[in-house]
Amino acid sequence: MTDTDIQLMFCGSAGDGTIAVGDIFKRAMAKAGYKVIAFDIYPPEIRGFGKCISRVRVTSRQAYSLKQQSDVLVSLNDSYAIPHVTEIRDFGSVIYDQAPIAPMAEGEHISGHLLPGQLPYGLRIREISDQTTGGSKSKNIVALGYLAGLYGIKGDPFHQIIQEKFQHKDPSISETNLRAFDTSYDEGASTFRLDFIELGTPERQDVGNKVQMMTGNAAVVRGCLDAGLNNFFGYPITPATSIMESLATELPRRGGRIVQTEDEISAIAATIGAGYAGTRAATATSGPGLALMIEMLGLGVMAEVPSVIFCSQRGGPSTGMPTKTEQSDLHLAVYGGAGDAQRIVLAPTNVEGAYKCAGKAFEMAEKYQTPVIVLLDLYLSNRYETVVLPRQNPFEADSSKYRSHLERGVAYNRFALTEDNISPRTIPGEEGGIHTITGLEHNEMGRPNDQIHSKMSEKRHNKLLQAFDHPGITIHKRFGGEGKVDVGILGWGSTFGEIFEAMLMAQAEGINCSAMKVVMLSPLPSQPIKEFFSDCGEILIPELNYEGQFANLVASAVSQPFTRLNRVPGVPMQVEDILNQIRHLADRVKSPTAA
Amino acid sequence: MASTEHYVIIGNGVAGNEAACHLRQRDPESRITIITAGRLLFYSRYELPRVFHESCDWRDFLVNPIEYYVKNRINVRRNSFVTHVDAHRKTLNLAHKEEISYSQLLVASGGASYLPAELSDFAPLLNHFNLYSAACKVRDILPSKGKIVMLGGDVLGLDLARNLLKEGYKIILVATEQTFWPHRVDSDERALFLGALRDMGVEVIEEVKIEQIQEGAPGMSARHVIFDDGREIFADVVMPFLGLLPAADFMMGSGVDFERGLLVSTNLRTTDQNIWAAGDVCQIWSSQENQYRFYYGWKNVKKMGEIAARNMTGDDILWETATDHKMYLDENKQIISPYWEHD
Amino acid sequence: MGNLRQPVYLEEKLEQVRESGRLNIRSKSLPTWCPGCGYFSIVDGVTMAINHLQIHQKDVTVVSGIGCASRFPFFLDTYGFHTLHGRTLPVATGIKVANDALTVLAIGGDGDAFAIGGAHIPHAARRNVDITYLVFDNGIYGLTKGQTSPTSVLGFTTSTSPYENQDRPLNPLLMMLSYDTSWIGQSYAGDPRHLSDMITQAIAHRGFSYLHILSPCVTFDKTSKTYSNLKAQVQLLPDDHDSSDKIAAIKHAMDVDNPPIGLFYKENRPTLSDNLDLIVDKARGRNARA
Ligand SMILES: Cc1cc2nc3c(=O)[nH]c(=O)nc-3n(C[C@H](O)[C@H](O)[C@H](O)COP(=O)(O)OP(=O)(O)OC[C@H]3O[C@@H](n4cnc5c(N)ncnc54)[C@H](O)[C@@H]3O)c2cc1C
Ligand SMILES: Cc1ncc(C[n+]2csc(CCOP(=O)(O)OP(=O)(O)O)c2C)c(N)n1
Ligand code: SF4
Ligand SMILES: [Mg+2]
């Protein structure tokens, strides 16, 4: 069986239905049983018909990064697509409208911009749309049909998705679009192919209800819902808004309550209020919002109230680059706040991980009575992946350590010092459990007290260390083989996708390397990191921030030297970039004197 | 030479590519654009019979590696069909409605397979062998040891025939006046060569006209050929090899003179001073024969490409009338055409 | 409060409370307020109100910000959350959203409410969160030892306004009226009976109730909102004031020289929780309430 690995790029303007057709394509491919990862780029301006790009990578085994070079470019608007022709590999295909309506000057048609190795596939896109639907609106569907026909992809999943897509509209719209699809499908199927792109058959065994395609943010939403989220409070901010938007629909359906608050301070305040009152509550934001939340987060730490904060990072500082990706809120998430405010920070590396971390965050918040920050980034929040969700809900419905019956009647100390440093809790409304919590340092009863600060600091610090063994979540993992290696790559967050890809490529070149991802960034599992480092000749830490925030974290915990790879291009790191560094470090291991 | 020149070459065959290569050498700063209706870079069509035994990857047929085009800044605009040339405005139009300006234009658009009017009804049932895609198609539909009916049998067809015979296919040649084209063959030679073909294992049918070509019945061979004398043949493919027709329709109304091909003087310039022609598309003045005439074949055409390029960049070299290639039988009584040699 | 005298819990006061039978609502912690601080009568008023309304202590959650006023929860034997400076309302909102069955009191000083916490008030009010917001207005920052507050009067001299306050004070009642607060009242720490009655009404109101309590800071304000000044200025709202007449309420609220006490305005409308339930019904495709 051929391993499938093709990446498509749809490029056009907002009015061309570019994102929509990318969406149909990826959904159909997922339906057909392929694994998909996809990332769309919208125009930064809200108004107008700016450039839209939808990239979809289709594989037989799930990939976690997009390729630098795509195999196929579908141009729905040549002026937008032309600058991206260089992103198509040699012997890749470019599909475009062969019969545009208006005459044009030299250089305005994409066919003149193809690189020598690329293959042109011209189609009468607009004409077919006109003939089959009576208008040019379905150009995207025509291109899609051609594409499917050309590569011999079964039409049924496309039909289903197109029907779903138009189900709320006049039935004739669905019909005409299907006609447009079929007409160009036949045209594609009878076109002589010159590229060498082959789709293998998908792995059927995964095909079932639980295989779904979703974005990182959608996975967060699913994780929240499966974990039994009761209350959500949020304030819109890119790229976290879609979490709140889907919850606004979904949460009330399950009897939950969601409030759009007046700012991020109130969002986390209400989340902590609800957490105190005993429900599962969360908020979602991005760096600027997290900055506003930090004081409250400290209260959550001090008063030991469970709360879950999703933070999808974008370019910073300040308002920064709202539509660009970055991993630069790590310091804020891990260290931000007054005093020694230890908290749990989780950073999933892919969409499935986003689901897991989201759900587990609630368990951890309750179990360790702490705020839990789940750090995503714009790239992970917005990209689509096929994910296999467990058939059984993997999350515990209630992980709280409550006061036992035996303790009833005895004077209740909310912050009792215990062996595991976790104090049994009660929630308002409970008989005999009355207590007051505060952001002031306090004694076991919860009364303001400065004398006990050392002991209480230790309690708050130590209780979190148990999270290293929290069941059902991988907080760190090594890939690419055990034992001694020349080069080790350590990574976190979405960049681990590119790291993993680079590692595979380096291994294919014969470089002895392996990679480790760290999902829990606070508290930092430094022991496993140390062990990994001791296996590596050279170590590389790639991340999307200027200083190397994760590297700083690691440096404070591990003494072995390593190399940083810091980039802030606003887009995912280039696999090639990482690969070059790996090669470089591998050479250094081979000939240490050259260094 | 002026570095702002934009040399546009219509045609991605030997003539066009040879010209591009010389233009680049002689005018390093210029823009060079090759326009072609085809979707591939310049490949060797003479090697196409190889699809039957070795390679079917078109990259193996490429004459130049793709880096060559990058390095020499030759933009090969593929899948672009020229519909019109305006010699006055020095522009040309592509089927997708783009207009291109040139400072010098070389027309090297070659020839298309000739199909007489009486066969045009059957066009959908005929297979060609002039393009990579066409060759692959024939390979795909031909069952092993399958049967081919060749109409005509020009040198291109005969080249294919001798290759296919080696692979064990069955060839039926329907001889016409285009058989052995473009060789000029008298009736004695014709009998001799036909005999040689029969000896090679080709079934030769003479003096008949095609009445009908039909799709074969299901479960039978794919094609059914009926002749005017009532004879019928079942075969897997029917391929016309009836010579070439210059591909210069788009020059109509351009203001440049043409007869069957574009008329050029011996320096390969057309009647427009910025338009040149080379290869199968052009008819060159022969003072010897006192007429414009065609010269086919790799070597001739390549030379024309070079001459045109040099003259476009300031030289004044003249096409010397070549002696016609003659067909002959070798010591093993095998037909040999000099056209089958190329570098 | 290093240079303050150690807090003293007045024996007579304790005796009074004991007699009233409300002692069980008081916690064992002695209030850390200065003797004579107006806040003592507020804690008293709250215990009386809870007692009167027969709400079980376990069902009461008192949320406060930071400030002298915000120390409040420690002195009650109910659930309590002493939060951050200015963040009383959003925390209280979260608690109410999480559990409707709780009686939630939100408490803060004038600085906590109208300076740092000002942004939250209109939103709690317009959403009609069913909580009771008691703002203790002493016109000064007590806990931080006497700085100017947003309700400090013009010309008031404090440690941060040594050349007299030039910033015009806010009119909280006018603000609350304009925010569509569904229950607005004013009371005075020097009139315990009136105070406990108003607190009782405020808690009983279904929706967001705002009670503005004028309360002297005996330690840092010797000139402005003292007991004697307030006593002379404060007047009861006229008997004929119609609490559904917002325009009349606005007129009374503008009388800053003689602040009227009593119920300014009251209306009944769906609470945040009612609306969240409505959303759940809509989301589930059920017949929404009429
Ligand atoms: C299958 C085949 C095998 C052959 N084998 C041999 C051999 O073995 N030895 C030998 O000596 N000769 C051989 N020939 C000889 C051939 O006849 C030629 O002499 C030679 O190929 C002509 O080259 P050219 O550059 O003039 O044109 P061509 O190679 O025919 O190229 C013409 C080009 O013009 C382009 N074109 C035409 N019209 C348009 C238009 N309107 N717009 C845009 N582009 C256009 C076409 O796409 C093509 O790229 C063979 C020919 C064929 C077809
Ligand atoms: C973010 C923050 N800023 C400043 C403070 C310091 N602070 C504590 S209470 C207070 C003012 C209290 O005044 P008010 O709210 O009127 O309450 P009062 O003490 O008068 O009852 C200030 C400024 C703080 N705790 N937190
Ligand atoms: S408000 Fe004034 S009187 Fe009351 S406790 Fe604070 S400082 Fe003392
Ligand atoms: Mg105050």
Tab-separated table of N, CA and C in Angstrom, chain A residues 152-242:
chain	number	residue	atom	x	y	z
A	152	GLY	N	-8.340	10.696	-8.732
A	152	GLY	CA	-9.078	9.453	-8.542
A	152	GLY	C	-9.606	9.265	-7.130
A	153	ILE	N	-9.968	10.378	-6.481
A	153	ILE	CA	-10.535	10.264	-5.143
A	153	ILE	C	-12.026	10.018	-5.300
A	154	LYS	N	-12.565	9.099	-4.530
A	154	LYS	CA	-13.991	8.771	-4.641
A	154	LYS	C	-14.864	10.006	-4.433
A	155	GLY	N	-15.911	10.090	-5.234
A	155	GLY	CA	-16.765	11.274	-5.178
A	155	GLY	C	-17.765	11.293	-4.037
A	156	ASP	N	-18.125	10.116	-3.500
A	156	ASP	CA	-19.217	10.065	-2.509
A	156	ASP	C	-19.014	10.961	-1.297
A	157	PRO	N	-17.857	10.876	-0.656
A	157	PRO	CA	-17.702	11.744	0.515
A	157	PRO	C	-17.856	13.219	0.162
A	158	PHE	N	-17.414	13.581	-1.037
A	158	PHE	CA	-17.556	14.976	-1.467
A	158	PHE	C	-19.032	15.313	-1.601
A	159	HIS	N	-19.780	14.400	-2.225
A	159	HIS	CA	-21.224	14.631	-2.372
A	159	HIS	C	-21.865	14.861	-1.013
A	160	GLN	N	-21.522	14.003	-0.063
A	160	GLN	CA	-22.138	14.120	1.261
A	160	GLN	C	-21.814	15.465	1.897
A	161	ILE	N	-20.541	15.831	1.824
A	161	ILE	CA	-20.136	17.080	2.480
A	161	ILE	C	-20.767	18.289	1.777
A	162	ILE	N	-20.817	18.229	0.445
A	162	ILE	CA	-21.432	19.352	-0.280
A	162	ILE	C	-22.908	19.463	0.118
A	163	GLN	N	-23.566	18.322	0.209
A	163	GLN	CA	-24.985	18.348	0.607
A	163	GLN	C	-25.147	18.907	2.017
A	164	GLU	N	-24.263	18.453	2.915
A	164	GLU	CA	-24.325	18.982	4.289
A	164	GLU	C	-24.127	20.496	4.289
A	165	LYS	N	-23.160	20.905	3.499
A	165	LYS	CA	-22.790	22.319	3.470
A	165	LYS	C	-23.960	23.198	3.027
A	166	PHE	N	-24.729	22.691	2.094
A	166	PHE	CA	-25.805	23.517	1.538
A	166	PHE	C	-27.183	23.131	2.076
A	167	GLN	N	-27.198	22.304	3.115
A	167	GLN	CA	-28.490	21.754	3.540
A	167	GLN	C	-29.469	22.819	4.045
A	168	HIS	N	-28.908	23.943	4.505
A	168	HIS	CA	-29.814	24.970	5.028
A	168	HIS	C	-30.305	25.899	3.923
A	169	LYS	N	-29.810	25.666	2.708
A	169	LYS	CA	-30.209	26.562	1.626
A	169	LYS	C	-31.244	25.872	0.726
A	170	ASP	N	-31.680	26.595	-0.255
A	170	ASP	CA	-32.587	26.067	-1.259
A	170	ASP	C	-32.010	24.765	-1.834
A	171	PRO	N	-32.826	23.697	-1.912
A	171	PRO	CA	-32.277	22.413	-2.398
A	171	PRO	C	-31.645	22.510	-3.788
A	172	SER	N	-32.098	23.476	-4.601
A	172	SER	CA	-31.541	23.586	-5.944
A	172	SER	C	-30.067	23.968	-5.889
A	173	ILE	N	-29.656	24.645	-4.826
A	173	ILE	CA	-28.255	25.054	-4.713
A	173	ILE	C	-27.369	23.832	-4.542
A	174	SER	N	-27.816	22.936	-3.709
A	174	SER	CA	-27.077	21.699	-3.517
A	174	SER	C	-27.009	20.922	-4.828
A	175	GLU	N	-28.144	20.851	-5.520
A	175	GLU	CA	-28.191	20.114	-6.799
A	175	GLU	C	-27.229	20.675	-7.828
A	176	THR	N	-27.293	21.987	-8.015
A	176	THR	CA	-26.447	22.563	-9.059
A	176	THR	C	-24.970	22.407	-8.708
A	177	ASN	N	-24.667	22.512	-7.431
A	177	ASN	CA	-23.267	22.357	-7.037
A	177	ASN	C	-22.798	20.929	-7.263
A	178	LEU	N	-23.679	19.974	-6.991
A	178	LEU	CA	-23.305	18.584	-7.249
A	178	LEU	C	-23.080	18.378	-8.748
A	179	ARG	N	-23.910	19.031	-9.551
A	179	ARG	CA	-23.762	18.910	-10.996
A	179	ARG	C	-22.411	19.502	-11.421
A	180	ALA	N	-22.109	20.653	-10.861
A	180	ALA	CA	-20.826	21.288	-11.175
A	180	ALA	C	-19.680	20.366	-10.786
A	181	PHE	N	-19.802	19.781	-9.604
A	181	PHE	CA	-18.753	18.881	-9.113
A	181	PHE	C	-18.583	17.696	-10.060
A	182	ASP	N	-19.711	17.077	-10.409
A	182	ASP	CA	-19.641	15.869	-11.240
A	182	ASP	C	-19.066	16.159	-12.620
A	183	THR	N	-19.487	17.291	-13.201
A	183	THR	CA	-19.014	17.626	-14.536
A	183	THR	C	-17.495	17.767	-14.555
A	184	SER	N	-16.986	18.510	-13.605
A	184	SER	CA	-15.536	18.705	-13.624
A	184	SER	C	-14.814	17.474	-13.092
A	185	TYR	N	-15.520	16.668	-12.286
A	185	TYR	CA	-14.918	15.415	-11.827
A	185	TYR	C	-14.578	14.544	-13.034
A	186	ASP	N	-15.548	14.434	-13.953
A	186	ASP	CA	-15.324	13.624	-15.151
A	186	ASP	C	-14.172	14.190	-15.970
A	187	GLU	N	-14.138	15.514	-16.039
A	187	GLU	CA	-13.075	16.163	-16.782
A	187	GLU	C	-11.717	15.832	-16.157
A	188	GLY	N	-11.684	15.885	-14.852
A	188	GLY	CA	-10.446	15.558	-14.139
A	188	GLY	C	-10.049	14.110	-14.359
A	189	ALA	N	-11.049	13.230	-14.270
A	189	ALA	CA	-10.762	11.803	-14.390
A	189	ALA	C	-10.208	11.471	-15.769
A	190	SER	N	-10.608	12.257	-16.794
A	190	SER	CA	-10.139	11.933	-18.138
A	190	SER	C	-8.911	12.753	-18.522
A	191	THR	N	-8.409	13.534	-17.594
A	191	THR	CA	-7.205	14.313	-17.884
A	191	THR	C	-5.971	13.436	-17.706
A	192	PHE	N	-5.068	13.553	-18.660
A	192	PHE	CA	-3.836	12.776	-18.559
A	192	PHE	C	-2.935	13.416	-17.514
A	193	ARG	N	-2.616	12.635	-16.496
A	193	ARG	CA	-1.829	13.181	-15.396
A	193	ARG	C	-0.340	13.060	-15.656
A	194	LEU	N	0.378	14.101	-15.357
A	194	LEU	CA	1.809	14.124	-15.590
A	194	LEU	C	2.594	14.211	-14.292
A	195	ASP	N	1.884	14.456	-13.181
A	195	ASP	CA	2.604	14.545	-11.914
A	195	ASP	C	2.781	13.133	-11.379
A	196	PHE	N	3.406	13.022	-10.254
A	196	PHE	CA	3.680	11.690	-9.715
A	196	PHE	C	3.023	11.554	-8.352
A	197	ILE	N	1.886	12.233	-8.236
A	197	ILE	CA	1.190	12.246	-6.958
A	197	ILE	C	0.265	11.039	-6.903
A	198	GLU	N	0.464	10.205	-5.906
A	198	GLU	CA	-0.375	9.021	-5.783
A	198	GLU	C	-1.036	9.021	-4.412
A	199	LEU	N	-2.329	8.756	-4.409
A	199	LEU	CA	-3.015	8.600	-3.134
A	199	LEU	C	-3.129	7.129	-2.834
A	200	GLY	N	-2.629	6.744	-1.687
A	200	GLY	CA	-2.830	5.366	-1.266
A	200	GLY	C	-4.245	5.218	-0.751
A	201	THR	N	-4.636	3.978	-0.474
A	201	THR	CA	-5.961	3.792	0.113
A	201	THR	C	-5.874	4.120	1.592
A	202	PRO	N	-6.918	4.744	2.111
A	202	PRO	CA	-6.863	5.120	3.528
A	202	PRO	C	-6.930	3.892	4.437
A	203	GLU	N	-6.515	4.086	5.656
A	203	GLU	CA	-6.627	2.998	6.630
A	203	GLU	C	-8.072	2.943	7.097
A	204	ARG	N	-8.761	1.914	6.684
A	204	ARG	CA	-10.202	1.875	6.945
A	204	ARG	C	-10.541	1.688	8.419
A	205	GLN	N	-9.671	1.000	9.171
A	205	GLN	CA	-10.089	0.576	10.515
A	205	GLN	C	-10.499	1.735	11.420
A	206	ASP	N	-9.964	2.903	11.130
A	206	ASP	CA	-10.290	4.052	11.964
A	206	ASP	C	-11.653	4.638	11.654
A	207	VAL	N	-12.183	4.267	10.504
A	207	VAL	CA	-13.386	4.965	10.078
A	207	VAL	C	-14.558	4.595	10.968
A	208	GLY	N	-15.047	5.536	11.665
A	208	GLY	CA	-16.161	5.314	12.580
A	208	GLY	C	-16.574	6.659	13.096
A	209	ASN	N	-17.518	6.659	14.002
A	209	ASN	CA	-18.040	7.929	14.490
A	209	ASN	C	-16.995	8.755	15.209
A	210	LYS	N	-16.073	8.069	15.827
A	210	LYS	CA	-15.187	8.790	16.727
A	210	LYS	C	-14.021	9.460	16.010
A	211	VAL	N	-13.829	9.145	14.722
A	211	VAL	CA	-12.772	9.848	14.009
A	211	VAL	C	-13.356	11.155	13.523
A	212	GLN	N	-12.755	12.237	13.932
A	212	GLN	CA	-13.326	13.506	13.556
A	212	GLN	C	-12.240	14.449	13.137
A	213	MET	N	-12.655	15.450	12.395
A	213	MET	CA	-11.689	16.444	12.021
A	213	MET	C	-12.047	17.721	12.744
A	214	MET	N	-11.109	18.274	13.427
A	214	MET	CA	-11.428	19.494	14.173
A	214	MET	C	-10.196	20.342	14.370
A	215	THR	N	-10.454	21.588	14.736
A	215	THR	CA	-9.344	22.495	15.039
A	215	THR	C	-8.928	22.288	16.491
A	216	GLY	N	-7.789	22.879	16.834
A	216	GLY	CA	-7.335	22.822	18.217
A	216	GLY	C	-8.371	23.435	19.151
A	217	ASN	N	-8.949	24.548	18.736
A	217	ASN	CA	-9.954	25.180	19.586
A	217	ASN	C	-11.202	24.315	19.717
A	218	ALA	N	-11.594	23.668	18.615
A	218	ALA	CA	-12.758	22.785	18.676
A	218	ALA	C	-12.465	21.609	19.604
A	219	ALA	N	-11.218	21.138	19.581
A	219	ALA	CA	-10.832	20.030	20.452
A	219	ALA	C	-10.892	20.462	21.915
A	220	VAL	N	-10.505	21.708	22.165
A	220	VAL	CA	-10.604	22.247	23.522
A	220	VAL	C	-12.069	22.219	23.964
A	221	VAL	N	-12.927	22.655	23.048
A	221	VAL	CA	-14.353	22.677	23.370
A	221	VAL	C	-14.853	21.267	23.680
A	222	ARG	N	-14.473	20.308	22.837
A	222	ARG	CA	-14.883	18.920	23.087
A	222	ARG	C	-14.357	18.413	24.409
A	223	GLY	N	-13.111	18.734	24.676
A	223	GLY	CA	-12.499	18.323	25.942
A	223	GLY	C	-13.266	18.897	27.124
A	224	CYS	N	-13.600	20.180	27.018
A	224	CYS	CA	-14.368	20.840	28.078
A	224	CYS	C	-15.705	20.143	28.290
A	225	LEU	N	-16.383	19.873	27.189
A	225	LEU	CA	-17.720	19.287	27.290
A	225	LEU	C	-17.644	17.871	27.836
A	226	ASP	N	-16.665	17.107	27.348
A	226	ASP	CA	-16.530	15.736	27.849
A	226	ASP	C	-16.126	15.721	29.316
A	227	ALA	N	-15.418	16.753	29.742
A	227	ALA	CA	-15.031	16.820	31.150
A	227	ALA	C	-16.161	17.382	32.006
A	228	GLY	N	-17.278	17.703	31.378
A	228	GLY	CA	-18.439	18.164	32.147
A	228	GLY	C	-18.375	19.615	32.567
A	229	LEU	N	-17.807	20.444	31.719
A	229	LEU	CA	-17.763	21.877	32.016
A	229	LEU	C	-19.158	22.391	32.360
A	230	ASN	N	-19.268	23.134	33.447
A	230	ASN	CA	-20.558	23.706	33.822
A	230	ASN	C	-20.682	25.173	33.424
A	231	ASN	N	-19.623	25.932	33.701
A	231	ASN	CA	-19.719	27.375	33.495
A	231	ASN	C	-18.505	27.884	32.736
A	232	PHE	N	-18.785	28.803	31.814
A	232	PHE	CA	-17.692	29.413	31.071
A	232	PHE	C	-17.872	30.914	31.068
A	233	PHE	N	-16.764	31.602	31.259
A	233	PHE	CA	-16.785	33.068	31.247
A	233	PHE	C	-15.681	33.524	30.314
A	234	GLY	N	-15.986	34.443	29.418
A	234	GLY	CA	-14.937	34.819	28.465
A	234	GLY	C	-15.109	36.218	27.937
A	235	TYR	N	-14.032	36.689	27.354
A	235	TYR	CA	-14.026	38.000	26.707
A	235	TYR	C	-13.338	37.775	25.365
A	236	PRO	N	-13.964	38.197	24.254
A	236	PRO	CA	-13.428	37.826	22.935
A	236	PRO	C	-12.002	38.327	22.697
A	237	ILE	N	-11.179	37.475	22.180
A	237	ILE	CA	-9.838	37.864	21.744
A	237	ILE	C	-9.306	36.793	20.791
A	238	THR	N	-8.784	37.255	19.668
A	238	THR	CA	-8.168	36.343	18.707
A	238	THR	C	-6.890	35.795	19.316
A	239	PRO	N	-6.577	34.537	19.189
A	239	PRO	CA	-7.289	33.476	18.471
A	239	PRO	C	-8.092	32.544	19.375
A	240	ALA	N	-8.549	33.058	20.535
A	240	ALA	CA	-9.257	32.179	21.460
A	240	ALA	C	-10.767	32.250	21.289
A	241	THR	N	-11.235	33.281	20.590
A	241	THR	CA	-12.668	33.564	20.549
A	241	THR	C	-13.524	32.363	20.145
A	242	SER	N	-13.014	31.572	19.195
A	242	SER	CA	-13.870	30.495	18.688
A	242	SER	C	-14.190	29.464	19.766
